[in-house]
PDB file of C-alpha atoms and ligand atoms in Angstrom:
ATOM      1  CA  MET A   1      87.024  98.055  68.389  1.00 91.00           C
ATOM      2  CA  THR A   2      85.441  95.232  70.409  1.00 97.00           C
ATOM      3  CA  ILE A   3      85.004  95.179  74.194  1.00 98.00           C
ATOM      4  CA  ARG A   4      85.331  91.611  75.433  1.00 98.00           C
ATOM      5  CA  VAL A   5      82.951  90.645  78.233  1.00 98.00           C
ATOM      6  CA  ALA A   6      82.846  87.431  80.251  1.00 98.00           C
ATOM      7  CA  HIS A   7      79.354  86.704  81.607  1.00 97.00           C
ATOM      8  CA  LEU A   8      79.868  84.291  84.497  1.00 97.00           C
ATOM      9  CA  TYR A   9      77.307  81.512  85.046  1.00 97.00           C
ATOM     10  CA  PRO A  10      74.515  83.210  83.062  1.00 95.00           C
ATOM     11  CA  GLU A  11      72.194  80.202  83.326  1.00 94.00           C
ATOM     12  CA  TYR A  12      72.523  80.033  87.131  1.00 95.00           C
ATOM     13  CA  LEU A  13      72.803  83.637  88.255  1.00 94.00           C
ATOM     14  CA  ASN A  14      70.194  85.546  86.299  1.00 90.00           C
ATOM     15  CA  ILE A  15      67.304  86.557  88.553  1.00 85.00           C
ATOM     16  CA  TYR A  16      65.742  90.011  88.606  1.00 74.00           C
ATOM     17  CA  ALA A  17      66.528  90.589  84.942  1.00 73.00           C
ATOM     18  CA  ASP A  18      70.256  90.898  85.527  1.00 78.00           C
ATOM     19  CA  ARG A  19      70.647  90.128  81.840  1.00 80.00           C
ATOM     20  CA  GLY A  20      69.181  93.588  81.248  1.00 91.00           C
ATOM     21  CA  ASN A  21      72.491  94.947  82.486  1.00 95.00           C
ATOM     22  CA  ILE A  22      74.253  93.203  79.614  1.00 95.00           C
ATOM     23  CA  ALA A  23      71.687  94.608  77.163  1.00 95.00           C
ATOM     24  CA  VAL A  24      72.459  98.139  78.409  1.00 97.00           C
ATOM     25  CA  LEU A  25      76.219  97.664  78.067  1.00 97.00           C
ATOM     26  CA  THR A  26      75.765  96.219  74.569  1.00 97.00           C
ATOM     27  CA  ASN A  27      73.579  99.073  73.354  1.00 98.00           C
ATOM     28  CA  ARG A  28      75.521 101.913  74.943  1.00 98.00           C
ATOM     29  CA  ALA A  29      78.666 100.517  73.319  1.00 98.00           C
ATOM     30  CA  ARG A  30      76.911 100.098  69.953  1.00 98.00           C
ATOM     31  CA  TRP A  31      75.581 103.675  69.998  1.00 98.00           C
ATOM     32  CA  ARG A  32      79.256 104.785  70.195  1.00 97.00           C
ATOM     33  CA  GLY A  33      80.269 102.544  67.312  1.00 97.00           C
ATOM     34  CA  LEU A  34      81.834  99.928  69.607  1.00 97.00           C
ATOM     35  CA  ALA A  35      81.062  96.231  69.610  1.00 97.00           C
ATOM     36  CA  LEU A  36      80.556  94.197  72.773  1.00 97.00           C
ATOM     37  CA  GLU A  37      81.346  90.519  72.539  1.00 98.00           C
ATOM     38  CA  VAL A  38      79.806  88.542  75.409  1.00 97.00           C
ATOM     39  CA  GLU A  39      81.270  85.143  76.190  1.00 97.00           C
ATOM     40  CA  PRO A  40      79.285  82.981  78.619  1.00 97.00           C
ATOM     41  CA  ILE A  41      81.606  81.260  81.093  1.00 98.00           C
ATOM     42  CA  SER A  42      79.944  78.525  83.117  1.00 97.00           C
ATOM     43  CA  LEU A  43      80.872  75.500  85.237  1.00 97.00           C
ATOM     44  CA  GLY A  44      84.137  74.033  84.007  1.00 93.00           C
ATOM     45  CA  ASP A  45      84.652  76.508  81.134  1.00 97.00           C
ATOM     46  CA  GLU A  46      88.074  78.067  80.920  1.00 96.00           C
ATOM     47  CA  LEU A  47      88.381  81.715  82.014  1.00 96.00           C
ATOM     48  CA  ARG A  48      91.432  82.653  79.974  1.00 95.00           C
ATOM     49  CA  PRO A  49      93.750  85.116  81.740  1.00 93.00           C
ATOM     50  CA  GLY A  50      93.706  88.518  80.057  1.00 95.00           C
ATOM     51  CA  ALA A  51      90.968  87.539  77.598  1.00 97.00           C
ATOM     52  CA  HIS A  52      88.264  89.920  78.893  1.00 98.00           C
ATOM     53  CA  ASP A  53      87.976  93.635  79.540  1.00 98.00           C
ATOM     54  CA  LEU A  54      84.907  93.303  81.745  1.00 98.00           C
ATOM     55  CA  LEU A  55      83.566  90.472  83.919  1.00 98.00           C
ATOM     56  CA  TYR A  56      79.871  90.361  84.807  1.00 97.00           C
ATOM     57  CA  ILE A  57      78.206  88.132  87.395  1.00 97.00           C
ATOM     58  CA  GLY A  58      74.530  88.401  88.313  1.00 95.00           C
ATOM     59  CA  GLY A  59      72.238  87.498  91.203  1.00 94.00           C
ATOM     60  CA  GLY A  60      70.787  84.150  92.218  1.00 94.00           C
ATOM     61  CA  GLN A  61      69.187  82.254  95.063  1.00 94.00           C
ATOM     62  CA  ASP A  62      71.158  80.295  97.657  1.00 95.00           C
ATOM     63  CA  ARG A  63      70.493  77.062  95.746  1.00 95.00           C
ATOM     64  CA  GLU A  64      72.084  78.349  92.538  1.00 96.00           C
ATOM     65  CA  GLN A  65      74.890  79.980  94.489  1.00 97.00           C
ATOM     66  CA  ALA A  66      75.730  76.600  96.047  1.00 97.00           C
ATOM     67  CA  LEU A  67      75.917  75.015  92.579  1.00 97.00           C
ATOM     68  CA  ILE A  68      78.535  77.424  91.277  1.00 98.00           C
ATOM     69  CA  ALA A  69      80.445  78.531  94.417  1.00 98.00           C
ATOM     70  CA  PRO A  70      83.286  75.957  94.314  1.00 98.00           C
ATOM     71  CA  ASP A  71      83.828  76.539  90.579  1.00 98.00           C
ATOM     72  CA  LEU A  72      83.936  80.318  91.106  1.00 98.00           C
ATOM     73  CA  ALA A  73      86.200  80.073  94.166  1.00 98.00           C
ATOM     74  CA  ALA A  74      88.652  78.025  92.101  1.00 98.00           C
ATOM     75  CA  ARG A  75      88.955  81.001  89.724  1.00 98.00           C
ATOM     76  CA  ALA A  76      90.043  83.353  92.550  1.00 98.00           C
ATOM     77  CA  GLY A  77      93.567  83.771  91.159  1.00 98.00           C
ATOM     78  CA  THR A  78      92.450  84.486  87.587  1.00 98.00           C
ATOM     79  CA  ILE A  79      89.860  87.009  88.769  1.00 98.00           C
ATOM     80  CA  ALA A  80      92.334  88.784  91.085  1.00 98.00           C
ATOM     81  CA  GLU A  81      94.859  88.978  88.237  1.00 98.00           C
ATOM     82  CA  ALA A  82      92.261  90.368  85.841  1.00 98.00           C
ATOM     83  CA  VAL A  83      91.374  93.134  88.312  1.00 98.00           C
ATOM     84  CA  ALA A  84      95.038  93.867  89.080  1.00 98.00           C
ATOM     85  CA  ASP A  85      95.501  94.194  85.299  1.00 98.00           C
ATOM     86  CA  GLY A  86      92.720  96.830  85.164  1.00 98.00           C
ATOM     87  CA  ALA A  87      89.743  94.782  83.958  1.00 98.00           C
ATOM     88  CA  ALA A  88      86.324  96.059  85.064  1.00 98.00           C
ATOM     89  CA  VAL A  89      83.935  93.899  87.097  1.00 98.00           C
ATOM     90  CA  LEU A  90      80.249  94.281  87.886  1.00 98.00           C
ATOM     91  CA  ALA A  91      78.907  91.790  90.438  1.00 97.00           C
ATOM     92  CA  VAL A  92      75.274  91.868  91.522  1.00 96.00           C
ATOM     93  CA  CYS A  93      73.687  90.428  94.670  1.00 96.00           C
ATOM     94  CA  GLY A  94      74.360  86.650  94.805  1.00 97.00           C
ATOM     95  CA  GLY A  95      77.426  87.137  92.567  1.00 97.00           C
ATOM     96  CA  TYR A  96      78.593  90.026  94.752  1.00 98.00           C
ATOM     97  CA  GLN A  97      78.325  87.854  97.885  1.00 98.00           C
ATOM     98  CA  LEU A  98      80.401  85.104  96.251  1.00 98.00           C
ATOM     99  CA  LEU A  99      83.173  87.514  95.267  1.00 98.00           C
ATOM    100  CA  GLY A 100      83.699  88.072  99.006  1.00 98.00           C
ATOM    101  CA  ARG A 101      85.449  85.508 101.213  1.00 98.00           C
ATOM    102  CA  PHE A 102      82.363  83.374 101.911  1.00 98.00           C
ATOM    103  CA  TYR A 103      78.604  83.260 102.135  1.00 98.00           C
ATOM    104  CA  ARG A 104      77.083  81.380 105.063  1.00 98.00           C
ATOM    105  CA  GLY A 105      73.472  80.372 104.357  1.00 95.00           C
ATOM    106  CA  ARG A 106      70.528  79.848 106.715  1.00 92.00           C
ATOM    107  CA  ASP A 107      71.473  76.194 107.196  1.00 91.00           C
ATOM    108  CA  GLY A 108      74.935  77.221 108.397  1.00 93.00           C
ATOM    109  CA  GLU A 109      76.630  75.820 105.307  1.00 94.00           C
ATOM    110  CA  GLU A 110      79.516  78.012 104.240  1.00 97.00           C
ATOM    111  CA  LEU A 111      79.952  78.589 100.512  1.00 98.00           C
ATOM    112  CA  PRO A 112      83.498  79.529  99.552  1.00 98.00           C
ATOM    113  CA  GLY A 113      83.976  82.856  97.790  1.00 98.00           C
ATOM    114  CA  ALA A 114      86.600  84.091  95.340  1.00 98.00           C
ATOM    115  CA  GLY A 115      87.875  86.662  97.877  1.00 98.00           C
ATOM    116  CA  LEU A 116      88.146  89.589  95.474  1.00 98.00           C
ATOM    117  CA  PHE A 117      86.202  91.882  97.811  1.00 98.00           C
ATOM    118  CA  PRO A 118      87.332  92.190 101.464  1.00 98.00           C
ATOM    119  CA  LEU A 119      84.031  91.144 103.029  1.00 98.00           C
ATOM    120  CA  GLU A 120      81.988  88.272 104.440  1.00 98.00           C
ATOM    121  CA  THR A 121      78.274  87.534 104.244  1.00 98.00           C
ATOM    122  CA  GLU A 122      75.908  85.575 106.463  1.00 98.00           C
ATOM    123  CA  ALA A 123      72.203  84.990 105.939  1.00 98.00           C
ATOM    124  CA  GLY A 124      70.227  87.043 108.471  1.00 96.00           C
ATOM    125  CA  GLU A 125      66.753  86.756 109.974  1.00 93.00           C
ATOM    126  CA  ARG A 126      65.024  89.367 107.851  1.00 93.00           C
ATOM    127  CA  ARG A 127      64.796  89.965 104.136  1.00 94.00           C
ATOM    128  CA  MET A 128      66.016  93.406 103.138  1.00 95.00           C
ATOM    129  CA  ILE A 129      63.794  94.367 100.274  1.00 94.00           C
ATOM    130  CA  GLY A 130      62.804  97.578  98.619  1.00 93.00           C
ATOM    131  CA  ASP A 131      63.939 100.598  96.664  1.00 94.00           C
ATOM    132  CA  CYS A 132      67.372 101.833  97.531  1.00 95.00           C
ATOM    133  CA  LEU A 133      69.158 105.106  96.861  1.00 96.00           C
ATOM    134  CA  LEU A 134      72.919 105.560  97.096  1.00 97.00           C
ATOM    135  CA  GLU A 135      75.459 108.300  96.835  1.00 98.00           C
ATOM    136  CA  CYS A 136      78.677 107.169  95.145  1.00 98.00           C
ATOM    137  CA  GLU A 137      82.028 108.751  94.437  1.00 98.00           C
ATOM    138  CA  LEU A 138      83.912 106.385  92.142  1.00 97.00           C
ATOM    139  CA  GLU A 139      86.115 109.232  90.905  1.00 96.00           C
ATOM    140  CA  PRO A 140      87.429 111.726  93.472  1.00 96.00           C
ATOM    141  CA  GLY A 141      85.184 114.788  93.659  1.00 97.00           C
ATOM    142  CA  VAL A 142      82.547 113.350  91.276  1.00 96.00           C
ATOM    143  CA  ARG A 143      79.384 112.534  93.241  1.00 97.00           C
ATOM    144  CA  GLN A 144      76.719 110.451  91.555  1.00 97.00           C
ATOM    145  CA  THR A 145      73.517 108.815  92.688  1.00 97.00           C
ATOM    146  CA  ILE A 146      72.404 105.245  92.105  1.00 97.00           C
ATOM    147  CA  ALA A 147      68.760 104.219  92.308  1.00 96.00           C
ATOM    148  CA  GLY A 148      67.994 100.517  92.446  1.00 94.00           C
ATOM    149  CA  PHE A 149      66.096  97.736  94.129  1.00 94.00           C
ATOM    150  CA  GLU A 150      67.478  95.338  96.710  1.00 95.00           C
ATOM    151  CA  ASN A 151      66.209  91.938  97.838  1.00 95.00           C
ATOM    152  CA  HIS A 152      68.522  89.929 100.064  1.00 96.00           C
ATOM    153  CA  ALA A 153      68.651  88.162 103.401  1.00 97.00           C
ATOM    154  CA  GLY A 154      72.446  88.122 103.338  1.00 98.00           C
ATOM    155  CA  VAL A 155      74.097  90.546 105.764  1.00 98.00           C
ATOM    156  CA  THR A 156      77.428  91.711 104.362  1.00 98.00           C
ATOM    157  CA  ARG A 157      80.173  93.131 106.530  1.00 98.00           C
ATOM    158  CA  LEU A 158      83.098  94.931 104.919  1.00 98.00           C
ATOM    159  CA  ASP A 159      86.550  94.628 106.472  1.00 98.00           C
ATOM    160  CA  GLU A 160      87.771  97.682 108.360  1.00 97.00           C
ATOM    161  CA  GLY A 161      88.859 100.314 105.837  1.00 97.00           C
ATOM    162  CA  ALA A 162      87.346  98.515 102.814  1.00 98.00           C
ATOM    163  CA  GLU A 163      85.773 100.820 100.235  1.00 98.00           C
ATOM    164  CA  PRO A 164      81.994 100.521  99.782  1.00 98.00           C
ATOM    165  CA  PHE A 165      80.374 101.099  96.391  1.00 98.00           C
ATOM    166  CA  GLY A 166      78.214 103.831  97.919  1.00 98.00           C
ATOM    167  CA  ARG A 167      76.609 105.311 101.012  1.00 98.00           C
ATOM    168  CA  VAL A 168      72.979 104.528 101.671  1.00 97.00           C
ATOM    169  CA  VAL A 169      70.631 107.504 101.391  1.00 96.00           C
ATOM    170  CA  ALA A 170      67.478 105.335 101.591  1.00 96.00           C
ATOM    171  CA  GLY A 171      67.128 101.580 101.971  1.00 95.00           C
ATOM    172  CA  PHE A 172      69.208  98.908 103.732  1.00 96.00           C
ATOM    173  CA  GLY A 173      72.474  98.392 101.859  1.00 97.00           C
ATOM    174  CA  ASN A 174      74.994  95.772 102.974  1.00 98.00           C
ATOM    175  CA  ASP A 175      73.640  95.111 106.456  1.00 97.00           C
ATOM    176  CA  GLY A 176      70.878  97.595 107.271  1.00 95.00           C
ATOM    177  CA  GLU A 177      73.012  99.500 109.771  1.00 95.00           C
ATOM    178  CA  SER A 178      76.495 100.519 108.595  1.00 97.00           C
ATOM    179  CA  GLY A 179      75.225 102.892 105.916  1.00 97.00           C
ATOM    180  CA  PHE A 180      77.478 101.157 103.391  1.00 98.00           C
ATOM    181  CA  GLU A 181      76.327  99.509 100.176  1.00 98.00           C
ATOM    182  CA  GLY A 182      78.381  97.236  97.992  1.00 98.00           C
ATOM    183  CA  ALA A 183      82.135  97.182  97.653  1.00 98.00           C
ATOM    184  CA  ARG A 184      84.730  98.532  95.293  1.00 98.00           C
ATOM    185  CA  VAL A 185      88.260  97.352  94.517  1.00 98.00           C
ATOM    186  CA  ALA A 186      90.021  99.197  91.657  1.00 98.00           C
ATOM    187  CA  SER A 187      87.641  98.907  88.658  1.00 98.00           C
ATOM    188  CA  ALA A 188      85.577  96.144  90.289  1.00 98.00           C
ATOM    189  CA  VAL A 189      82.182  97.019  91.741  1.00 98.00           C
ATOM    190  CA  GLY A 190      79.925  94.713  93.745  1.00 98.00           C
ATOM    191  CA  THR A 191      76.402  95.723  94.757  1.00 98.00           C
ATOM    192  CA  TYR A 192      73.097  94.337  96.003  1.00 97.00           C
ATOM    193  CA  LEU A 193      71.181  96.529  93.600  1.00 95.00           C
ATOM    194  CA  HIS A 194      69.402  95.028  90.657  1.00 88.00           C
ATOM    195  CA  GLY A 195      66.191  95.935  89.027  1.00 74.00           C
ATOM    196  CA  PRO A 196      68.193  95.620  86.636  1.00 84.00           C
ATOM    197  CA  LEU A 197      70.713  98.197  87.754  1.00 94.00           C
ATOM    198  CA  LEU A 198      72.176  99.775  84.630  1.00 96.00           C
ATOM    199  CA  PRO A 199      69.055 100.945  82.706  1.00 95.00           C
ATOM    200  CA  ARG A 200      68.294 103.600  85.323  1.00 93.00           C
ATOM    201  CA  ASN A 201      71.898 104.397  86.176  1.00 96.00           C
ATOM    202  CA  PRO A 202      73.548 104.862  82.781  1.00 97.00           C
ATOM    203  CA  TRP A 203      76.513 106.747  84.263  1.00 97.00           C
ATOM    204  CA  LEU A 204      77.607 103.499  85.911  1.00 98.00           C
ATOM    205  CA  ALA A 205      77.303 101.606  82.619  1.00 98.00           C
ATOM    206  CA  ASP A 206      79.522 104.248  80.985  1.00 98.00           C
ATOM    207  CA  TRP A 207      82.025 104.147  83.861  1.00 98.00           C
ATOM    208  CA  LEU A 208      82.345 100.370  83.390  1.00 98.00           C
ATOM    209  CA  LEU A 209      82.654 100.711  79.605  1.00 98.00           C
ATOM    210  CA  ALA A 210      85.345 103.385  80.036  1.00 98.00           C
ATOM    211  CA  ARG A 211      87.347 101.151  82.408  1.00 98.00           C
ATOM    212  CA  ALA A 212      86.960  98.254  79.947  1.00 98.00           C
ATOM    213  CA  LEU A 213      88.220 100.464  77.096  1.00 98.00           C
ATOM    214  CA  GLU A 214      91.245 101.478  79.152  1.00 98.00           C
ATOM    215  CA  HIS A 215      91.951  97.812  79.830  1.00 98.00           C
ATOM    216  CA  ALA A 216      91.836  97.212  76.087  1.00 98.00           C
ATOM    217  CA  GLY A 217      94.387 100.005  75.578  1.00 97.00           C
ATOM    218  CA  GLU A 218      91.828 102.384  74.041  1.00 97.00           C
ATOM    219  CA  SER A 219      90.758 105.910  74.954  1.00 97.00           C
ATOM    220  CA  PRO A 220      88.063 105.843  77.657  1.00 97.00           C
ATOM    221  CA  GLU A 221      86.322 108.914  76.209  1.00 97.00           C
ATOM    222  CA  LEU A 222      82.703 108.122  75.335  1.00 97.00           C
ATOM    223  CA  ASP A 223      80.429 110.451  73.364  1.00 96.00           C
ATOM    224  CA  PRO A 224      77.543 111.660  75.541  1.00 96.00           C
ATOM    225  CA  LEU A 225      74.091 110.177  74.854  1.00 98.00           C
ATOM    226  CA  PRO A 226      70.762 112.007  75.355  1.00 96.00           C
ATOM    227  CA  ASP A 227      69.614 109.702  78.208  1.00 96.00           C
ATOM    228  CA  ASP A 228      66.262 111.493  78.694  1.00 96.00           C
ATOM    229  CA  LEU A 229      64.314 108.333  79.464  1.00 95.00           C
ATOM    230  CA  GLU A 230      67.120 106.936  81.574  1.00 95.00           C
ATOM    231  CA  HIS A 231      67.210 110.159  83.585  1.00 94.00           C
ATOM    232  CA  GLN A 232      63.436 110.061  84.144  1.00 95.00           C
ATOM    233  CA  ALA A 233      63.673 106.421  85.260  1.00 93.00           C
ATOM    234  CA  GLN A 234      66.323 107.388  87.801  1.00 93.00           C
ATOM    235  CA  VAL A 235      64.289 110.305  89.141  1.00 95.00           C
ATOM    236  CA  VAL A 236      61.160 108.148  89.563  1.00 94.00           C
ATOM    237  CA  SER A 237      62.964 105.350  91.307  1.00 92.00           C
ATOM    238  CA  ALA A 238      65.023 107.717  93.498  1.00 94.00           C
ATOM    239  CA  GLU A 239      61.782 109.381  94.603  1.00 95.00           C
ATOM    240  CA  ARG A 240      60.272 105.991  95.419  1.00 94.00           C
ATOM    241  CA  ALA A 241      63.322 105.089  97.497  1.00 93.00           C
ATOM    242  CA  ARG A 242      63.174 108.423  99.354  1.00 93.00           C
ATOM    243  CA  SER A 243      59.477 108.141 100.137  1.00 92.00           C
ATOM    244  CA  ARG A 244      59.208 104.415 100.919  1.00 80.00           C
ATOM    245  CA  GLY A 245      62.757 103.323 101.686  1.00 71.00           C
ATOM    246  CA  GLY A 246      63.418  99.652 102.282  1.00 69.00           C
ATOM    247  CA  ARG A 247      61.031  97.302 104.065  1.00 66.00           C
ATOM    248  CA  SER A 248      61.935  94.146 105.959  1.00 55.00           C
TER     249      SER A 248
HETATM  250  N1  LIG B   1      71.800  84.627  98.979  1.00 91.81           N
HETATM  251  C1  LIG B   1      71.118  85.772  98.588  1.00 91.81           C
HETATM  252  C2  LIG B   1      70.355  86.479  99.679  1.00 91.81           C
HETATM  253  O1  LIG B   1      70.998  87.027 100.508  1.00 91.81           O
HETATM  254  C3  LIG B   1      70.597  85.861  97.247  1.00 91.81           C
HETATM  255  C4  LIG B   1      70.479  87.275  96.892  1.00 91.81           C
HETATM  256  C5  LIG B   1      70.123  87.544  95.460  1.00 91.81           C
HETATM  257  O2  LIG B   1      70.910  87.316  94.540  1.00 91.81           O
HETATM  258  N2  LIG B   1      68.900  88.033  95.285  1.00 91.81           N
HETATM  259  O3  LIG B   1      69.139  86.556  99.742  1.00 91.81           O
END
């Protein structure tokens, strides 16, 4: 069984070790006897409809975002179809912003987004940086925490009624005031948190793998892993977020 992953613009959107997220997905799949095949999809490459169980897009600076935004926006239909068909998506920071309707930078230039997430982002005056702790409920009644690190000037506003990825316990989140972080549409998750994100939040890696397996027509049941180190990493970084919070 092979889980097919599309890694969008890996040579442009790759800051803050976002590639570490791919390493976590690869290994957690391998430890369950599953293979993960990662196909880089960059400017001009074809994103074949239905060809991937999981799409990943990482973070990047405004300059890199500007280089890929029109190409990504042109894939809006394919991405929306993939999500409607049950494919999983993880979008981090700059990639998260560009899966909204638009990102308006400091210079006022508006980068088009792919419009998967019902939100808009504008660059603000301050940089929201620091450890961040969230409470998430991706499955009804199952509360989980996410510990990560955020670093963005973009202020993201969700449309009325849109579902955030989580609620901010410590840190800034989307805009520093709503208490919302990230966005979620079906099996697609967008978030500002990197660090990278998945090594210290293995439950999220497994949730994404399970959704990808379902998309591939397989059972989403994954054997549990010991996760001692991963758990310790989460505890340490959650404590840091609680004691220091975010700093502008
Ligand atoms: N445009 C982004 C910002 O708001 C880039 C964020 C990122 O990917 N670190 O700062």
